[in-house]
Short mmCIF file of C-alpha atoms in Angstrom, two decimals:
data_model
loop_
_atom_site.label_atom_id
_atom_site.label_comp_id
_atom_site.label_asym_id
_atom_site.label_seq_id
_atom_site.Cartn_x
_atom_site.Cartn_y
_atom_site.Cartn_z
CA UNK X 8 30.20 -4.69 10.39
CA UNK X 9 27.96 -5.22 7.38
CA UNK X 10 30.67 -3.83 5.10
CA UNK X 11 33.25 -6.22 6.58
CA UNK X 12 30.86 -9.16 6.32
CA UNK X 13 30.11 -8.43 2.68
CA UNK X 14 33.82 -8.09 1.92
CA UNK X 15 34.67 -11.39 3.59
CA UNK X 16 31.78 -13.18 1.92
CA UNK X 17 32.80 -11.72 -1.42
CA UNK X 18 36.37 -12.88 -0.96
CA UNK X 19 35.19 -16.36 0.05
CA UNK X 20 32.85 -16.53 -2.94
CA UNK X 21 35.64 -15.42 -5.27
CA UNK X 22 38.02 -18.06 -3.82
CA UNK X 23 35.35 -20.75 -4.13
CA UNK X 24 34.58 -19.71 -7.70
CA UNK X 25 38.27 -19.70 -8.62
CA UNK X 26 38.77 -23.15 -7.12
CA UNK X 27 35.71 -24.41 -8.99
CA UNK X 28 36.92 -22.98 -12.28
CA UNK X 29 40.37 -24.52 -11.79
CA UNK X 30 38.83 -27.89 -10.95
CA UNK X 31 36.63 -27.82 -14.03
CA UNK X 32 39.58 -26.87 -16.23
CA UNK X 33 41.69 -29.70 -14.75
CA UNK X 34 38.95 -32.29 -15.36
CA UNK X 35 38.37 -31.15 -18.94
CA UNK X 36 42.12 -31.13 -19.63
CA UNK X 37 42.48 -34.67 -18.22
CA UNK X 38 39.54 -35.96 -20.23
CA UNK X 39 40.88 -34.38 -23.41
CA UNK X 40 44.34 -35.84 -22.80
CA UNK X 41 42.99 -39.35 -22.14
CA UNK X 42 40.72 -39.21 -25.21
CA UNK X 43 43.62 -38.07 -27.41
CA UNK X 44 45.80 -40.91 -26.05
CA UNK X 45 43.14 -43.52 -26.92
CA UNK X 46 42.67 -42.00 -30.38
CA UNK X 47 46.41 -42.07 -31.05
CA UNK X 48 46.68 -45.67 -29.88
CA UNK X 49 43.82 -46.77 -32.17
CA UNK X 50 45.24 -44.77 -35.07
CA UNK X 51 48.60 -46.51 -34.65
CA UNK X 52 47.16 -50.05 -34.79
CA UNK X 53 44.26 -49.57 -37.22
CA UNK X 54 46.28 -49.39 -40.50
CA UNK X 55 47.71 -52.87 -39.86
CA UNK X 56 44.36 -54.53 -39.38
CA UNK X 57 42.85 -56.81 -42.01
CA UNK X 58 39.20 -56.62 -42.90
CA UNK X 59 37.20 -58.35 -41.94
CA UNK X 60 39.27 -58.59 -38.74
CA UNK X 61 39.82 -61.82 -36.86
CA UNK X 62 39.55 -62.40 -33.13
CA UNK X 63 43.32 -62.12 -32.87
CA UNK X 64 43.23 -58.73 -34.55
CA UNK X 65 40.65 -57.51 -32.03
CA UNK X 66 42.77 -58.85 -29.15
CA UNK X 67 45.79 -57.03 -30.56
CA UNK X 68 43.83 -53.78 -30.69
CA UNK X 69 42.50 -54.32 -27.18
CA UNK X 70 45.98 -54.97 -25.87
CA UNK X 71 47.25 -51.79 -27.55
CA UNK X 72 44.74 -49.50 -25.84
CA UNK X 73 45.48 -50.91 -22.36
CA UNK X 74 43.51 -52.37 -19.44
CA UNK X 75 39.77 -52.03 -18.84
CA UNK X 76 39.06 -52.06 -22.56
CA UNK X 77 36.52 -53.63 -24.88
CA UNK X 78 36.84 -54.06 -28.68
CA UNK X 79 33.86 -55.32 -30.67
CA UNK X 80 32.84 -55.95 -34.28
CA UNK X 81 29.56 -57.65 -34.84
CA UNK X 82 29.60 -60.86 -32.77
CA UNK X 83 33.35 -60.69 -32.14
CA UNK X 84 34.41 -59.33 -28.78
CA UNK X 85 37.73 -58.78 -27.01
CA UNK X 86 37.51 -57.57 -23.39
CA UNK X 87 39.80 -57.17 -20.37
CA UNK X 88 39.15 -55.69 -16.92
CA UNK X 89 35.99 -53.86 -15.87
CA UNK X 90 33.05 -53.68 -18.26
CA UNK X 91 31.53 -50.29 -17.37
CA UNK X 92 30.32 -49.40 -20.86
CA UNK X 93 26.63 -48.53 -20.96
CA UNK X 94 24.18 -49.10 -23.80
CA UNK X 95 23.75 -45.34 -24.18
CA UNK X 96 27.50 -44.95 -24.79
CA UNK X 97 27.52 -47.70 -27.39
CA UNK X 98 24.46 -46.32 -29.16
CA UNK X 99 26.09 -42.88 -29.29
CA UNK X 100 29.28 -44.30 -30.85
CA UNK X 101 27.32 -46.21 -33.50
CA UNK X 102 25.00 -43.38 -34.47
CA UNK X 103 27.48 -40.51 -34.38
CA UNK X 104 30.51 -42.40 -35.80
CA UNK X 105 32.89 -40.35 -33.67
CA UNK X 106 34.53 -40.38 -30.26
CA UNK X 107 32.14 -40.13 -27.32
CA UNK X 108 32.99 -39.88 -23.60
CA UNK X 109 30.99 -40.23 -20.40
CA UNK X 110 31.65 -39.94 -16.65
CA UNK X 111 30.73 -42.84 -14.34
CA UNK X 112 31.35 -44.02 -10.77
CA UNK X 113 32.14 -47.68 -10.06
CA UNK X 114 33.60 -49.36 -6.99
CA UNK X 115 33.65 -46.00 -5.29
CA UNK X 116 35.94 -44.42 -7.87
CA UNK X 117 35.35 -41.97 -10.74
CA UNK X 118 35.90 -43.25 -14.29
CA UNK X 119 36.06 -41.73 -17.73
CA UNK X 120 34.40 -43.95 -20.35
CA UNK X 121 35.66 -43.42 -23.92
CA UNK X 122 34.14 -44.99 -27.01
CA UNK X 123 35.34 -44.53 -30.59
CA UNK X 124 34.74 -46.26 -33.92
CA UNK X 125 37.64 -47.40 -36.11
CA UNK X 126 37.33 -45.59 -39.44
CA UNK X 127 38.59 -46.74 -42.91
CA UNK X 128 40.00 -44.00 -45.12
CA UNK X 129 39.69 -44.58 -48.87
CA UNK X 130 42.15 -43.42 -51.52
CA UNK X 131 39.94 -40.46 -52.32
CA UNK X 132 39.97 -39.46 -48.66
CA UNK X 133 36.46 -40.52 -47.75
CA UNK X 134 36.06 -42.14 -44.33
CA UNK X 135 33.66 -44.95 -43.53
CA UNK X 136 33.03 -46.94 -40.35
CA UNK X 137 34.81 -50.28 -40.27
CA UNK X 138 32.37 -51.75 -37.75
CA UNK X 139 35.10 -52.03 -35.10
CA UNK X 140 34.31 -50.17 -31.90
CA UNK X 141 36.85 -49.54 -29.16
CA UNK X 142 35.76 -48.77 -25.56
CA UNK X 143 38.21 -47.81 -22.81
CA UNK X 144 37.67 -46.97 -19.09
CA UNK X 145 40.24 -44.71 -17.42
CA UNK X 146 40.43 -44.21 -13.67
CA UNK X 147 40.09 -40.53 -12.66
CA UNK X 148 40.94 -41.02 -8.98
CA UNK X 149 44.26 -39.26 -9.44
CA UNK X 150 42.48 -36.28 -10.96
CA UNK X 151 40.00 -36.16 -8.05
CA UNK X 152 42.87 -36.35 -5.59
CA UNK X 153 44.54 -33.45 -7.36
CA UNK X 154 41.28 -31.45 -7.24
CA UNK X 155 40.92 -32.15 -3.50
CA UNK X 156 44.48 -30.99 -3.00
CA UNK X 157 43.72 -27.77 -4.88
CA UNK X 158 40.63 -27.21 -2.75
CA UNK X 159 42.58 -27.74 0.45
CA UNK X 160 45.29 -25.41 -0.73
CA UNK X 161 42.72 -22.76 -1.68
CA UNK X 162 40.98 -23.16 1.70
CA UNK X 163 44.26 -22.89 3.59
CA UNK X 164 45.28 -19.84 1.58
CA UNK X 165 41.89 -18.21 2.17
CA UNK X 166 42.09 -18.99 5.91
CA UNK X 167 45.54 -17.42 6.14
CA UNK X 168 44.50 -14.39 4.10
CA UNK X 169 41.17 -13.93 5.87
CA UNK X 170 42.49 -12.06 8.95
CA UNK X 171 44.33 -9.62 6.72
CA UNK X 172 41.23 -9.22 4.52
CA UNK X 173 39.09 -8.57 7.60
CA UNK X 174 41.60 -6.03 8.91
CA UNK X 175 41.79 -4.23 5.59
CA UNK X 176 38.01 -4.29 5.22
CA UNK X 177 37.60 -2.96 8.75
CA UNK X 178 40.06 -0.14 8.13
CA UNK X 179 38.38 0.72 4.83
CA UNK X 180 34.92 0.61 6.43
CA UNK X 181 36.07 2.81 9.31
CA UNK X 182 37.52 5.41 6.98
CA UNK X 183 34.31 5.47 4.94
CA UNK X 184 31.76 5.17 7.74
CA UNK X 185 33.36 7.50 10.30
CA UNK X 186 32.15 10.65 8.49
CA UNK X 187 28.72 9.05 8.12
CA UNK X 188 28.55 8.36 11.88
CA UNK X 189 29.64 11.93 12.59
CA UNK X 190 26.87 13.24 10.36
CA UNK X 191 24.37 10.94 12.09
CA UNK X 192 25.41 12.20 15.53
CA UNK X 193 25.19 15.80 14.35
CA UNK X 194 21.72 15.23 12.93
CA UNK X 195 20.58 13.69 16.22
CA UNK X 196 21.90 16.66 18.20
CA UNK X 197 20.14 19.06 15.85
CA UNK X 198 16.92 17.04 16.17
CA UNK X 199 16.90 17.43 19.97
CA UNK X 200 17.47 21.17 19.73
CA UNK X 201 21.25 21.56 19.93
CA UNK X 202 21.63 24.10 17.16
CA UNK X 203 25.35 24.51 17.91
CA UNK X 204 26.03 20.97 16.58
CA UNK X 205 28.41 20.80 13.63
CA UNK X 206 30.52 18.16 11.83
CA UNK X 207 34.10 18.72 10.68
CA UNK X 208 34.54 18.02 6.94
CA UNK X 209 37.15 15.38 6.14
CA UNK X 210 38.73 15.14 2.71
CA UNK X 211 37.24 16.46 -0.51
CA UNK X 212 34.78 13.79 -1.57
CA UNK X 213 30.98 13.78 -1.71
CA UNK X 214 30.71 13.12 2.05
CA UNK X 215 32.78 16.21 2.75
CA UNK X 216 30.48 18.24 0.48
CA UNK X 217 27.45 16.83 2.30
CA UNK X 218 29.00 17.73 5.66
CA UNK X 219 29.55 21.32 4.52
CA UNK X 220 25.95 21.50 3.28
CA UNK X 221 24.56 20.19 6.58
CA UNK X 222 26.70 22.66 8.54
CA UNK X 223 25.38 25.50 6.37
CA UNK X 224 21.82 24.29 6.87
CA UNK X 225 22.33 24.10 10.65
CA UNK X 226 23.74 27.62 10.66
CA UNK X 227 20.77 28.90 8.69
CA UNK X 228 18.30 27.17 11.04
CA UNK X 229 20.14 28.55 14.06
CA UNK X 230 19.98 32.09 12.68
CA UNK X 231 16.28 31.73 11.87
CA UNK X 232 15.48 30.31 15.31
CA UNK X 233 17.37 33.11 17.03
CA UNK X 234 15.47 35.68 14.99
CA UNK X 235 12.18 33.93 15.77
CA UNK X 236 12.93 33.90 19.50
CA UNK X 237 13.74 37.60 19.40
CA UNK X 238 10.48 38.30 17.59
CA UNK X 239 8.51 36.19 20.09
CA UNK X 240 10.19 37.93 23.02
CA UNK X 241 9.47 41.34 21.46
CA UNK X 242 5.84 40.39 20.84
CA UNK X 243 5.39 39.18 24.42
CA UNK X 244 7.08 42.27 25.84
CA UNK X 245 4.91 44.48 23.63
CA UNK X 246 1.72 42.75 24.77
CA UNK X 247 2.78 43.02 28.42
CA UNK X 248 3.73 46.71 28.06
CA UNK X 249 0.54 47.60 26.18
CA UNK X 250 -1.73 45.79 28.61
CA UNK X 251 0.05 47.41 31.56
CA UNK X 252 -0.19 50.88 30.05
CA UNK X 253 -3.89 50.39 29.33
CA UNK X 254 -4.80 49.56 32.92
CA UNK X 255 -4.97 53.16 34.17
CA UNK X 256 -7.02 54.64 31.29
CA UNK X 257 -9.26 51.57 31.30
CA UNK X 258 -9.92 52.00 35.03
CA UNK X 259 -11.05 55.54 34.35
CA UNK X 260 -13.11 54.46 31.35
CA UNK X 261 -14.71 51.68 33.39
CA UNK X 262 -15.77 54.16 36.06
CA UNK X 263 -17.30 56.41 33.41
CA UNK X 264 -19.10 53.46 31.83
CA UNK X 265 -20.54 52.42 35.19
CA UNK X 266 -22.00 55.90 35.62
CA UNK X 267 -23.26 55.75 32.06
CA UNK X 268 -24.92 52.39 32.76
CA UNK X 269 -26.79 53.83 35.76
CA UNK X 270 -28.22 56.70 33.70
CA UNK X 271 -28.88 54.74 30.49
CA UNK X 272 -32.51 54.06 31.39
CA UNK X 273 -33.30 57.80 31.37
CA UNK X 274 -31.80 58.38 27.91
CA UNK X 275 -33.51 58.61 24.58
CA UNK X 276 -33.70 55.27 22.68
CA UNK X 277 -30.94 56.13 20.22
CA UNK X 278 -28.67 57.44 22.94
CA UNK X 279 -29.44 54.44 25.17
CA UNK X 280 -28.51 52.04 22.36
CA UNK X 281 -25.18 53.83 21.82
CA UNK X 282 -24.49 53.84 25.54
CA UNK X 283 -25.21 50.13 25.79
CA UNK X 284 -22.82 49.43 22.89
CA UNK X 285 -20.12 51.49 24.59
CA UNK X 286 -20.64 49.60 27.85
CA UNK X 287 -20.41 46.20 26.08
CA UNK X 288 -17.29 47.07 24.11
CA UNK X 289 -15.61 48.57 27.18
CA UNK X 290 -16.24 45.39 29.14
CA UNK X 291 -14.88 43.36 26.24
CA UNK X 292 -11.75 45.54 26.13
CA UNK X 293 -11.23 45.18 29.88
CA UNK X 294 -11.50 41.38 29.56
CA UNK X 295 -9.00 41.35 26.70
CA UNK X 296 -6.47 43.42 28.65
CA UNK X 297 -6.84 41.23 31.73
CA UNK X 298 -6.32 38.11 29.63
CA UNK X 299 -3.26 39.64 27.94
CA UNK X 300 -1.75 40.44 31.32
CA UNK X 301 -2.43 36.91 32.53
CA UNK X 302 -0.77 35.44 29.42
CA UNK X 303 2.20 37.77 29.93
CA UNK X 304 2.63 36.45 33.47
CA UNK X 305 2.66 32.87 32.16
CA UNK X 306 5.22 33.77 29.48
CA UNK X 307 7.42 35.58 31.99
CA UNK X 308 7.21 32.69 34.47
CA UNK X 309 5.82 34.94 37.20
CA UNK X 310 2.42 33.24 37.52
CA UNK X 311 2.14 31.70 41.00
CA UNK X 312 -0.21 29.29 42.74
CA UNK X 313 -1.93 30.23 45.97
CA UNK X 314 -2.77 26.78 47.23
CA UNK X 315 -5.44 26.21 49.84
CA UNK X 316 -7.83 23.44 50.87
CA UNK X 317 -10.72 23.63 48.42
CA UNK X 318 -14.06 21.80 48.37
CA UNK X 319 -13.97 21.18 44.63
CA UNK X 320 -17.71 20.44 44.30
CA UNK X 321 -18.63 23.62 46.15
CA UNK X 322 -16.12 25.69 44.14
CA UNK X 323 -17.51 24.42 40.81
CA UNK X 324 -21.11 25.05 41.92
CA UNK X 325 -20.28 28.59 43.07
CA UNK X 326 -18.50 29.26 39.77
CA UNK X 327 -21.64 28.31 37.84
CA UNK X 328 -23.96 30.17 40.24
CA UNK X 329 -21.91 33.40 40.03
CA UNK X 330 -22.48 33.43 36.29
CA UNK X 331 -26.14 32.35 36.46
CA UNK X 332 -25.41 29.06 34.67
CA UNK X 333 -26.79 26.59 37.20
CA UNK X 334 -30.09 26.37 35.33
CA UNK X 335 -28.31 25.69 32.03
CA UNK X 336 -25.70 23.19 33.22
CA UNK X 337 -26.21 19.68 34.61
CA UNK X 338 -23.73 19.31 37.49
CA UNK X 339 -22.82 15.85 38.76
CA UNK X 340 -20.38 15.91 41.66
CA UNK X 341 -19.85 14.06 44.94
CA UNK X 342 -20.06 15.99 48.20
CA UNK X 343 -16.99 16.66 50.30
CA UNK X 344 -14.38 16.29 47.57
CA UNK X 345 -11.39 18.23 48.87
CA UNK X 346 -8.09 19.08 47.21
CA UNK X 347 -5.26 21.56 47.70
CA UNK X 348 -5.59 23.91 44.72
CA UNK X 349 -5.60 27.56 43.73
CA UNK X 350 -9.32 28.34 44.03
CA UNK X 351 -9.18 31.45 41.81
CA UNK X 352 -7.42 29.64 38.99
CA UNK X 353 -9.81 26.66 39.28
CA UNK X 354 -12.69 29.14 38.90
CA UNK X 355 -11.07 30.60 35.76
CA UNK X 356 -10.69 27.18 34.15
CA UNK X 357 -14.24 25.96 34.93
CA UNK X 358 -15.74 29.27 33.80
CA UNK X 359 -13.87 29.10 30.50
CA UNK X 360 -14.88 25.49 29.81
CA UNK X 361 -18.53 25.88 30.79
CA UNK X 362 -18.87 29.21 29.00
CA UNK X 363 -17.28 27.78 25.85
CA UNK X 364 -19.72 24.83 25.92
CA UNK X 365 -22.73 27.11 26.38
CA UNK X 366 -21.66 29.49 23.59
CA UNK X 367 -20.54 27.02 20.94
CA UNK X 368 -22.22 23.74 21.88
CA UNK X 369 -25.83 22.80 22.44
CA UNK X 370 -27.78 21.80 25.57
CA UNK X 371 -27.58 19.85 27.68
CA UNK X 372 -24.16 20.94 28.95
CA UNK X 373 -22.89 18.50 31.57
CA UNK X 374 -20.16 19.09 34.16
CA UNK X 375 -19.00 15.94 35.95
CA UNK X 376 -16.59 16.01 38.90
CA UNK X 377 -14.81 12.82 40.04
CA UNK X 378 -11.61 11.90 41.83
CA UNK X 379 -9.08 9.18 42.53
CA UNK X 380 -6.67 8.95 45.42
CA UNK X 381 -4.22 11.28 43.63
CA UNK X 382 -6.18 13.34 41.11
CA UNK X 383 -9.32 15.38 40.57
CA UNK X 384 -11.11 15.10 37.23
CA UNK X 385 -13.58 17.65 35.87
CA UNK X 386 -15.27 16.78 32.59
CA UNK X 387 -17.30 19.32 30.59
CA UNK X 388 -19.43 17.99 27.72
CA UNK X 389 -21.98 19.55 25.40
CA UNK X 390 -24.48 18.15 22.93
CA UNK X 391 -23.44 20.22 19.92
CA UNK X 392 -21.95 19.16 16.59
CA UNK X 393 -18.49 18.70 18.06
CA UNK X 394 -15.22 20.24 16.95
CA UNK X 395 -14.04 19.69 13.34
CA UNK X 396 -11.03 17.40 13.05
CA UNK X 397 -8.85 20.12 11.52
CA UNK X 398 -9.64 22.45 14.43
CA UNK X 399 -8.90 20.03 17.30
CA UNK X 400 -5.09 20.51 17.22
CA UNK X 401 -5.55 24.31 17.50
CA UNK X 402 -8.22 24.55 20.21
CA UNK X 403 -5.71 25.76 22.82
CA UNK X 404 -3.82 28.09 20.46
CA UNK X 405 -3.89 31.74 21.38
CA UNK X 406 -6.34 33.92 19.44
CA UNK X 407 -7.41 30.93 17.33
CA UNK X 408 -11.01 30.98 16.10
CA UNK X 409 -12.20 28.23 13.79
CA UNK X 410 -14.96 30.40 12.34
CA UNK X 411 -13.78 33.78 11.07
CA UNK X 412 -17.38 34.96 11.27
CA UNK X 413 -17.07 34.79 15.07
CA UNK X 414 -14.33 37.44 15.14
CA UNK X 415 -16.66 39.85 16.96
CA UNK X 416 -18.11 37.33 19.39
CA UNK X 417 -17.48 37.88 23.12
CA UNK X 418 -14.14 36.68 24.40
CA UNK X 419 -10.52 37.41 23.70
CA UNK X 420 -9.62 34.15 22.00
CA UNK X 421 -7.30 33.46 24.94
CA UNK X 422 -9.71 31.71 27.31
CA UNK X 423 -8.86 28.09 26.49
CA UNK X 424 -5.14 28.86 26.24
CA UNK X 425 -5.26 30.43 29.72
CA UNK X 426 -7.29 27.47 31.03
CA UNK X 427 -4.64 25.02 29.82
CA UNK X 428 -1.80 27.13 31.27
CA UNK X 429 -3.59 27.16 34.65
CA UNK X 430 -3.98 23.38 34.51
CA UNK X 431 -0.29 22.90 33.79
CA UNK X 432 0.66 25.40 36.50
CA UNK X 433 -1.06 23.02 38.95
CA UNK X 434 0.89 20.08 37.48
CA UNK X 435 -2.18 18.78 35.65
CA UNK X 436 -3.46 18.92 32.12
CA UNK X 437 -6.43 19.91 29.98
CA UNK X 438 -7.41 17.84 26.93
CA UNK X 439 -10.15 17.97 24.31
CA UNK X 440 -11.89 15.36 22.17
CA UNK X 441 -15.22 14.67 20.49
CA UNK X 442 -17.89 12.37 21.86
CA UNK X 443 -19.05 9.51 19.67
CA UNK X 444 -22.63 10.71 20.14
CA UNK X 445 -21.65 14.25 19.10
CA UNK X 446 -20.48 17.21 21.08
CA UNK X 447 -17.15 18.27 22.49
CA UNK X 448 -15.57 16.97 25.68
CA UNK X 449 -12.98 18.84 27.74
CA UNK X 450 -11.27 16.94 30.56
CA UNK X 451 -9.39 18.81 33.31
CA UNK X 452 -7.07 16.64 35.43
CA UNK X 453 -5.46 18.16 38.54
CA UNK X 454 -3.40 16.63 41.37
CA UNK X 455 -5.16 16.33 44.75
CA UNK X 456 -2.28 18.30 46.28
CA UNK X 457 -0.78 20.85 43.93
CA UNK X 458 1.46 22.10 46.75
CA UNK X 459 3.60 18.93 46.63
CA UNK X 460 5.01 19.62 43.17
#
């Protein structure tokens, strides 16, 4: 539409400009013709004049140049018709000693005012002013009428040609813009994930080259995405297979470690220290394998909710008590707050959030439980330095640790990722932010009835 509008406006501007140029040329031609006629008339009569001229001579000259004329010399004056001649015109004739013309409007009509001095030519060819001045007014109404007629004709012609111009502009715009629209639609489909989207090249111009380039780019992206999906699937399958294969030997190793833990007190100091290290690392390995298996279930879509009526306040308190955190955590929760949730998964989420706050934040750690008619909200805050801005977007990424020095700290690096997956499995969400006063804040939001999803 913009292309058509610009074309039509351009055509109208060109027609208007052409009409204006023709009008200007017509006016200038008419003025030149009238001025030449007056000059010729004066030149015909002037050689027969006597100097100094008499009143009769001036009347003869006035009569020769026609109506609406004025002839003067000093105090002598011969006039007939309208006297439209301004002082500025007369001054210009006297000072320049040549023909001068002006435009004027009188009685509602346009006039051309012409003033010229009568010159005396000597034998040697020199020209001097005789003192006689001739002024003539010519009506330009006919010229204006002709200009109006030209304008009407131009307007009528433009009006008749406009539909054809619009049609041609529309066809031209369609032929040019159709490939652009196709490319736009293809780009939109690619943006929403349809990697099969392609555009058919039309012609052999730059747009066709661009279409081919975009198709090649889309093909390359599609190939890369397919390879990436295969790699992700292989990585998930590998993690699931490894964690599954490790369960049996780890069960045996755990049993051995438990026996070792019961006899560690009777060992020599060096042996006891080695045994304690083995126990700690074995427990860490067991936790890692369990977390990997849980992540594999989420990736495979086999994780399920076992919904039951849960007293959320009691469940949170028992979670903290089981880990001996009640003395380190300030719990604020109303009594009798029930919801239909998976109690085991709720315990996993709360344990991860509270444990993370105790390990990486600073006391006091506060856990606040609240609810609305439809949701349960559990907020975990600490009083530490907070989470750096560049780390916030990656808090729930798997195996992400902001401080590489903490690579050997307890935990698999999957705790917060598993907590968020459990929240989403319930139909809720888990978010993180920093408090204005310092410290990190995790907010878990769950539906009051996860079984209705």
